[in-house]
Amino acid sequence: MQLTRSWKVSVGMAVASAAVVAGSAAVLAAPGRRPMLTDVATANTKSEGYAPASKLSEELRSIVLAQGSTKVENPTALTSYYGYDNDVLNTAGDPQMVPTKSSPANETTKTEPDKNTYLTFGRGLPGADGGYDYGKRFLFQGHENGAGGAGYITRINLDADAAHRVTVLATTDTAGAPLTTIDGSTWDPFAQRLLFTTESPSKPTYAATPGYPSVVEDVSGALGRGGYEGIQNDGDGNLWIVEDIGGATKTGTAAKIPNSFLYRYVPATKGDLHNGQLQALQVTGPTGQPITKASQTPLNSPDQLALHAYGSSFATRWVTVHDTATDGTAPFNANEAATAHDASPFKRPENGVFRPDGSFNQFLFDETGDTNATSVENDNAGGWGSVFKLSQRGPSAAVGSLSIFYKGNQEHAGFDNMSFLTRNQLTVVEDAGDTLHSQRNALDSGFTFDLATDYSTAGTAPVRWLAEGRDPSATIDSSYNGFGKNDGDNEITGDLISDGDSRPGGILGAKPPTPFRDGWRWFYTQQHGDNTTYEVVPAGRGGA
């Protein structure tokens, strides 16, 4: 379903606070109460040629905002459609989106729009059509895959008609260099810039203006370059960056050496993306020494086991790994710097969010883990994936404490995107990958966690709000190894609950979400395959 400018009832408008939806007694987002979502009992299974539909909690429905085959309003040589490059064209000059009888072993590159950032602007934003009013509500993405490693930035214009629905904002930076593929994104209201991460220590970290054409600048002389994925502001103007670089495997096993860090960029002044300090988190282990890459290299090392033990708590401090005042402003490898300063790596952390109570003193982040059922570190050393809680007196505090909130298992594994649904309800989605999907015969799911729940209690589990399916396009890719250029099974990404407030007071974590009320909206993207971006709405609103 396409949302047009004539669609007057925004999905962000209020719903009756005690409405009974779809015949269920569940109450969705009632004031003073947490949303109650019915558990989806099982994940979708994986089998050859099987393309099951996604299943959502009975109180929820989804609306398609854009999909890979949605034509952009301003085609470029690189791309003409939201989720496809132009590297393989058919005789009509359109991208070959699936294999054909005449070309059965080929298809175009699927660009994988990744993390979503939702923003509203009181005066709207310009687009490619100078005579068109694009409205005030926008959803931004960087694209994680691309022909020849080229990426770009798109904007879904939520108030626009079909012809103006998707705008390509930029394909090059201010130096004229092609953008590389992009993963994470956020909005820095102090710098008035979108920030995009590229998940590689050899590629830039970008700052971009939200209008068209977007001015995109490499800011990795201050923020550094790493396997950066999740990125998030705090109320003091700092930037928190979560890194995802898989380490080498431990000899003879599928277990990986922790190799990714949690960073905090402290600007010289709020909004300064060129001058400041990059810090990395250091955790003091049970022996009183820092937990390091070296200390976690042995199989099931004592530091790893202690870090993933329920009920434990460890002192933390931030160590400065780069300071522009003394180290200069040339781009640098943050992972190498963090390792050299004995910061503490984790098993592929991907995203993190602040508890939305306005204090910015609790930061939750996840580990994706080893994403392999044969890893001997699954049960007790983070192999299935985990969720950690970092507590500090404030966002700029030098010290704090770290504890594990949730230890994954085979049914809840490979965690990736995170977002708060309410003050105490956290949504976490999986990126388990094709290998683990096959091993456990289950595709990815999205879960809600209650921060007041003790998940160390046997039998206590999060609520599954989404059992992701697999579209036919991804099913074909899964069977043919993506034709050497595309991923297989669908992945859940861009899970975001936001009211789009682009002011400093609108930073995620500054205020508790009230989904489907007061402008709060819920988005996610079914990445790979057809690359569909959805909005989640109450069941009574229609949709799929």
Tab-separated table of N, CA and C in Angstrom, residues 291-391:
chain	number	residue	atom	x	y	z
A	291	ILE	N	39.981	-6.548	30.584
A	291	ILE	CA	39.606	-7.612	29.653
A	291	ILE	C	40.025	-7.152	28.263
A	292	THR	N	40.904	-7.884	27.614
A	292	THR	CA	41.474	-7.481	26.332
A	292	THR	C	41.266	-8.563	25.282
A	293	LYS	N	41.702	-8.262	24.078
A	293	LYS	CA	41.643	-9.272	23.021
A	293	LYS	C	42.516	-10.467	23.395
A	294	ALA	N	43.695	-10.183	23.932
A	294	ALA	CA	44.602	-11.265	24.311
A	294	ALA	C	44.009	-12.133	25.417
A	295	SER	N	43.347	-11.510	26.386
A	295	SER	CA	42.817	-12.300	27.505
A	295	SER	C	41.610	-13.133	27.101
A	296	GLN	N	41.009	-12.798	25.930
A	296	GLN	CA	39.844	-13.552	25.453
A	296	GLN	C	40.182	-14.479	24.287
A	297	THR	N	41.467	-14.604	23.974
A	297	THR	CA	41.870	-15.478	22.874
A	297	THR	C	41.776	-16.960	23.225
A	298	PRO	N	42.103	-17.385	24.456
A	298	PRO	CA	41.935	-18.809	24.782
A	298	PRO	C	40.470	-19.243	24.678
A	299	LEU	N	40.251	-20.488	24.351
A	299	LEU	CA	38.902	-21.014	24.224
A	299	LEU	C	38.181	-20.941	25.566
A	300	ASN	N	36.944	-20.391	25.549
A	300	ASN	CA	36.157	-20.226	26.774
A	300	ASN	C	37.011	-19.607	27.886
A	301	SER	N	37.639	-18.492	27.564
A	301	SER	CA	38.553	-17.856	28.510
A	301	SER	C	37.818	-17.418	29.771
A	302	PRO	N	38.501	-17.390	30.914
A	302	PRO	CA	37.856	-16.957	32.163
A	302	PRO	C	37.201	-15.580	32.048
A	303	ASP	N	37.852	-14.655	31.317
A	303	ASP	CA	37.259	-13.324	31.159
A	303	ASP	C	35.941	-13.385	30.389
A	304	GLN	N	35.899	-14.177	29.332
A	304	GLN	CA	34.660	-14.306	28.572
A	304	GLN	C	33.558	-14.942	29.406
A	305	LEU	N	33.885	-15.988	30.123
A	305	LEU	CA	32.888	-16.676	30.942
A	305	LEU	C	32.348	-15.746	32.020
A	306	ALA	N	33.236	-14.978	32.648
A	306	ALA	CA	32.789	-14.055	33.704
A	306	ALA	C	31.915	-12.948	33.115
A	307	LEU	N	32.305	-12.432	31.969
A	307	LEU	CA	31.571	-11.337	31.343
A	307	LEU	C	30.140	-11.739	30.994
A	308	HIS	N	29.927	-13.021	30.709
A	308	HIS	CA	28.617	-13.504	30.280
A	308	HIS	C	27.872	-14.258	31.378
A	309	ALA	N	28.281	-14.066	32.606
A	309	ALA	CA	27.619	-14.730	33.735
A	309	ALA	C	26.543	-13.819	34.319
A	310	TYR	N	25.308	-14.330	34.413
A	310	TYR	CA	24.231	-13.550	35.038
A	310	TYR	C	24.610	-13.190	36.476
A	311	GLY	N	24.262	-11.977	36.873
A	311	GLY	CA	24.505	-11.525	38.239
A	311	GLY	C	25.847	-10.864	38.451
A	312	SER	N	26.725	-10.917	37.458
A	312	SER	CA	28.045	-10.300	37.604
A	312	SER	C	27.987	-8.831	37.197
A	313	SER	N	28.946	-8.063	37.685
A	313	SER	CA	29.048	-6.649	37.337
A	313	SER	C	30.522	-6.270	37.343
A	314	PHE	N	30.932	-5.497	36.341
A	314	PHE	CA	32.334	-5.159	36.191
A	314	PHE	C	32.508	-3.653	36.013
A	315	ALA	N	33.547	-3.141	36.634
A	315	ALA	CA	33.859	-1.722	36.512
A	315	ALA	C	34.338	-1.412	35.097
A	316	THR	N	33.949	-0.240	34.596
A	316	THR	CA	34.367	0.186	33.268
A	316	THR	C	34.980	1.577	33.329
A	317	ARG	N	35.792	1.887	32.351
A	317	ARG	CA	36.289	3.244	32.170
A	317	ARG	C	36.519	3.471	30.687
A	318	TRP	N	36.488	4.741	30.290
A	318	TRP	CA	36.738	5.109	28.907
A	318	TRP	C	38.199	5.477	28.739
A	319	VAL	N	38.852	4.879	27.757
A	319	VAL	CA	40.251	5.204	27.471
A	319	VAL	C	40.303	5.952	26.135
A	320	THR	N	41.046	7.038	26.104
A	320	THR	CA	41.171	7.824	24.877
A	320	THR	C	42.133	7.120	23.930
A	321	VAL	N	41.671	6.835	22.712
A	321	VAL	CA	42.497	6.133	21.733
A	321	VAL	C	42.947	7.060	20.609
A	322	HIS	N	42.307	8.237	20.514
A	322	HIS	CA	42.736	9.230	19.520
A	322	HIS	C	42.211	10.586	19.942
A	323	ASP	N	43.088	11.605	19.829
A	323	ASP	CA	42.737	12.976	20.178
A	323	ASP	C	43.238	13.872	19.049
A	324	THR	N	42.327	14.563	18.369
A	324	THR	CA	42.749	15.396	17.241
A	324	THR	C	43.729	16.484	17.666
A	325	ALA	N	43.666	16.914	18.933
A	325	ALA	CA	44.555	17.986	19.398
A	325	ALA	C	46.011	17.548	19.396
A	326	THR	N	46.254	16.248	19.583
A	326	THR	CA	47.636	15.744	19.638
A	326	THR	C	47.953	14.763	18.521
A	327	ASP	N	46.931	14.085	17.991
A	327	ASP	CA	47.164	13.044	16.995
A	327	ASP	C	46.845	13.489	15.573
A	328	GLY	N	46.280	14.690	15.419
A	328	GLY	CA	45.978	15.190	14.098
A	328	GLY	C	44.623	14.747	13.584
A	329	THR	N	44.361	15.087	12.331
A	329	THR	CA	43.032	14.857	11.758
A	329	THR	C	43.069	13.976	10.517
A	330	ALA	N	44.116	13.196	10.351
A	330	ALA	CA	44.135	12.229	9.260
A	330	ALA	C	43.261	11.033	9.644
A	331	PRO	N	42.529	10.437	8.696
A	331	PRO	CA	41.737	9.248	9.011
A	331	PRO	C	42.611	8.163	9.650
A	332	PHE	N	42.048	7.434	10.607
A	332	PHE	CA	42.818	6.433	11.340
A	332	PHE	C	41.971	5.200	11.604
A	333	ASN	N	42.656	4.092	11.864
A	333	ASN	CA	42.014	2.814	12.128
A	333	ASN	C	41.676	2.734	13.611
A	334	ALA	N	40.397	2.874	13.942
A	334	ALA	CA	39.976	2.898	15.341
A	334	ALA	C	40.160	1.545	16.013
A	335	ASN	N	39.953	0.459	15.272
A	335	ASN	CA	40.083	-0.875	15.861
A	335	ASN	C	41.518	-1.122	16.316
A	336	GLU	N	42.474	-0.735	15.480
A	336	GLU	CA	43.874	-0.894	15.867
A	336	GLU	C	44.207	-0.030	17.075
A	337	ALA	N	43.683	1.192	17.094
A	337	ALA	CA	43.954	2.092	18.214
A	337	ALA	C	43.357	1.552	19.512
A	338	ALA	N	42.140	1.043	19.446
A	338	ALA	CA	41.490	0.497	20.644
A	338	ALA	C	42.228	-0.730	21.152
A	339	THR	N	42.675	-1.581	20.246
A	339	THR	CA	43.438	-2.769	20.646
A	339	THR	C	44.737	-2.368	21.320
A	340	ALA	N	45.430	-1.376	20.759
A	340	ALA	CA	46.707	-0.936	21.316
A	340	ALA	C	46.550	-0.328	22.701
A	341	HIS	N	45.377	0.225	23.011
A	341	HIS	CA	45.148	0.853	24.303
A	341	HIS	C	44.440	-0.079	25.291
A	342	ASP	N	44.440	-1.371	25.002
A	342	ASP	CA	43.865	-2.381	25.903
A	342	ASP	C	42.393	-2.124	26.217
A	343	ALA	N	41.652	-1.633	25.221
A	343	ALA	CA	40.197	-1.577	25.375
A	343	ALA	C	39.645	-2.998	25.303
A	344	SER	N	38.376	-3.145	25.630
A	344	SER	CA	37.781	-4.480	25.773
A	344	SER	C	36.880	-4.806	24.583
A	345	PRO	N	37.255	-5.800	23.782
A	345	PRO	CA	36.423	-6.159	22.628
A	345	PRO	C	35.311	-7.139	23.006
A	346	PHE	N	34.296	-7.185	22.147
A	346	PHE	CA	33.159	-8.075	22.331
A	346	PHE	C	32.972	-8.891	21.052
A	347	LYS	N	32.067	-9.883	21.121
A	347	LYS	CA	31.781	-10.728	19.967
A	347	LYS	C	30.773	-10.041	19.052
A	348	ARG	N	31.269	-9.212	18.184
A	348	ARG	CA	30.480	-8.551	17.148
A	348	ARG	C	29.274	-7.790	17.704
A	349	PRO	N	29.483	-6.822	18.572
A	349	PRO	CA	28.353	-5.950	18.923
A	349	PRO	C	27.942	-5.147	17.692
A	350	GLU	N	26.635	-4.940	17.509
A	350	GLU	CA	26.178	-4.267	16.292
A	350	GLU	C	25.420	-2.974	16.556
A	351	ASN	N	24.639	-2.926	17.624
A	351	ASN	CA	23.841	-1.725	17.850
A	351	ASN	C	23.657	-1.481	19.342
A	352	GLY	N	23.306	-0.242	19.676
A	352	GLY	CA	23.066	0.124	21.064
A	352	GLY	C	22.109	1.293	21.154
A	353	VAL	N	21.391	1.386	22.277
A	353	VAL	CA	20.406	2.448	22.493
A	353	VAL	C	20.398	2.835	23.965
A	354	PHE	N	20.034	4.094	24.228
A	354	PHE	CA	19.887	4.563	25.598
A	354	PHE	C	18.484	4.254	26.120
A	355	ARG	N	18.416	3.880	27.381
A	355	ARG	CA	17.109	3.729	28.008
A	355	ARG	C	16.418	5.090	27.980
A	356	PRO	N	15.187	5.152	27.499
A	356	PRO	CA	14.561	6.453	27.226
A	356	PRO	C	13.908	7.105	28.439
A	357	ASP	N	14.751	7.496	29.384
A	357	ASP	CA	14.228	8.185	30.567
A	357	ASP	C	14.801	9.592	30.701
A	358	GLY	N	15.547	10.035	29.688
A	358	GLY	CA	16.090	11.391	29.684
A	358	GLY	C	17.415	11.567	30.380
A	359	SER	N	17.888	10.544	31.104
A	359	SER	CA	19.124	10.696	31.869
A	359	SER	C	20.360	10.282	31.087
A	360	PHE	N	20.204	9.457	30.059
A	360	PHE	CA	21.312	8.921	29.271
A	360	PHE	C	22.358	8.250	30.155
A	361	ASN	N	21.901	7.567	31.196
A	361	ASN	CA	22.858	6.896	32.079
A	361	ASN	C	22.801	5.374	31.993
A	362	GLN	N	21.962	4.833	31.103
A	362	GLN	CA	21.961	3.399	30.833
A	362	GLN	C	21.972	3.186	29.329
A	363	PHE	N	22.992	2.481	28.867
A	363	PHE	CA	23.150	2.202	27.449
A	363	PHE	C	23.131	0.701	27.255
A	364	LEU	N	22.188	0.206	26.470
A	364	LEU	CA	22.104	-1.218	26.185
A	364	LEU	C	22.639	-1.485	24.786
A	365	PHE	N	23.486	-2.496	24.658
A	365	PHE	CA	24.024	-2.864	23.356
A	365	PHE	C	24.089	-4.379	23.254
A	366	ASP	N	24.100	-4.858	22.009
A	366	ASP	CA	24.037	-6.306	21.820
A	366	ASP	C	25.298	-6.846	21.165
A	367	GLU	N	25.478	-8.144	21.303
A	367	GLU	CA	26.470	-8.907	20.558
A	367	GLU	C	25.740	-9.812	19.571
A	368	THR	N	26.241	-9.876	18.351
A	368	THR	CA	25.675	-10.826	17.396
A	368	THR	C	26.189	-12.230	17.673
A	369	GLY	N	27.420	-12.354	18.159
A	369	GLY	CA	27.977	-13.654	18.512
A	369	GLY	C	28.614	-14.360	17.335
A	370	ASP	N	28.687	-15.695	17.409
A	370	ASP	CA	29.380	-16.493	16.404
A	370	ASP	C	28.476	-16.935	15.258
A	371	THR	N	27.169	-16.843	15.415
A	371	THR	CA	26.158	-17.233	14.413
A	371	THR	C	26.473	-18.595	13.796
A	372	ASN	N	26.791	-19.532	14.652
A	372	ASN	CA	27.064	-20.898	14.214
A	372	ASN	C	26.731	-21.849	15.355
A	373	ALA	N	25.829	-22.792	15.109
A	373	ALA	CA	25.366	-23.696	16.171
A	373	ALA	C	26.455	-24.625	16.669
A	374	THR	N	27.563	-24.747	15.926
A	374	THR	CA	28.637	-25.638	16.357
A	374	THR	C	29.680	-24.939	17.227
A	375	SER	N	29.532	-23.634	17.458
A	375	SER	CA	30.511	-22.930	18.279
A	375	SER	C	30.507	-23.483	19.702
A	376	VAL	N	31.689	-23.803	20.202
A	376	VAL	CA	31.794	-24.341	21.564
A	376	VAL	C	31.702	-23.231	22.604
A	377	GLU	N	31.579	-21.967	22.155
A	377	GLU	CA	31.423	-20.855	23.088
A	377	GLU	C	29.988	-20.332	23.121
A	378	ASN	N	29.051	-21.080	22.565
A	378	ASN	CA	27.680	-20.589	22.478
A	378	ASN	C	27.028	-20.376	23.834
A	379	ASP	N	27.045	-21.380	24.679
A	379	ASP	CA	26.213	-21.359	25.879
A	379	ASP	C	26.694	-20.399	26.960
A	380	ASN	N	28.006	-20.265	27.118
A	380	ASN	CA	28.520	-19.528	28.274
A	380	ASN	C	29.486	-18.400	27.950
A	381	ALA	N	29.859	-18.245	26.694
A	381	ALA	CA	30.870	-17.236	26.358
A	381	ALA	C	30.419	-16.295	25.249
A	382	GLY	N	29.108	-16.184	25.039
A	382	GLY	CA	28.597	-15.181	24.110
A	382	GLY	C	28.400	-15.632	22.688
A	383	GLY	N	28.581	-16.917	22.401
A	383	GLY	CA	28.481	-17.379	21.025
A	383	GLY	C	27.105	-17.231	20.412
A	384	TRP	N	26.052	-17.398	21.231
A	384	TRP	CA	24.694	-17.222	20.697
A	384	TRP	C	24.325	-15.747	20.526
A	385	GLY	N	25.072	-14.870	21.173
A	385	GLY	CA	24.725	-13.451	21.195
A	385	GLY	C	24.212	-13.048	22.559
A	386	SER	N	24.296	-11.763	22.859
A	386	SER	CA	23.968	-11.270	24.198
A	386	SER	C	23.457	-9.837	24.112
A	387	VAL	N	22.868	-9.390	25.228
A	387	VAL	CA	22.528	-7.982	25.403
A	387	VAL	C	23.172	-7.522	26.705
A	388	PHE	N	23.971	-6.457	26.649
A	388	PHE	CA	24.655	-5.903	27.818
A	388	PHE	C	24.030	-4.575	28.226
A	389	LYS	N	24.206	-4.237	29.496
A	389	LYS	CA	23.767	-2.941	30.017
A	389	LYS	C	24.963	-2.229	30.639
A	390	LEU	N	25.266	-1.049	30.102
A	390	LEU	CA	26.320	-0.195	30.654
A	390	LEU	C	25.653	0.924	31.439
A	391	SER	N	26.011	1.054	32.720
A	391	SER	CA	25.423	2.068	33.599
A	391	SER	C	26.487	3.078	33.998
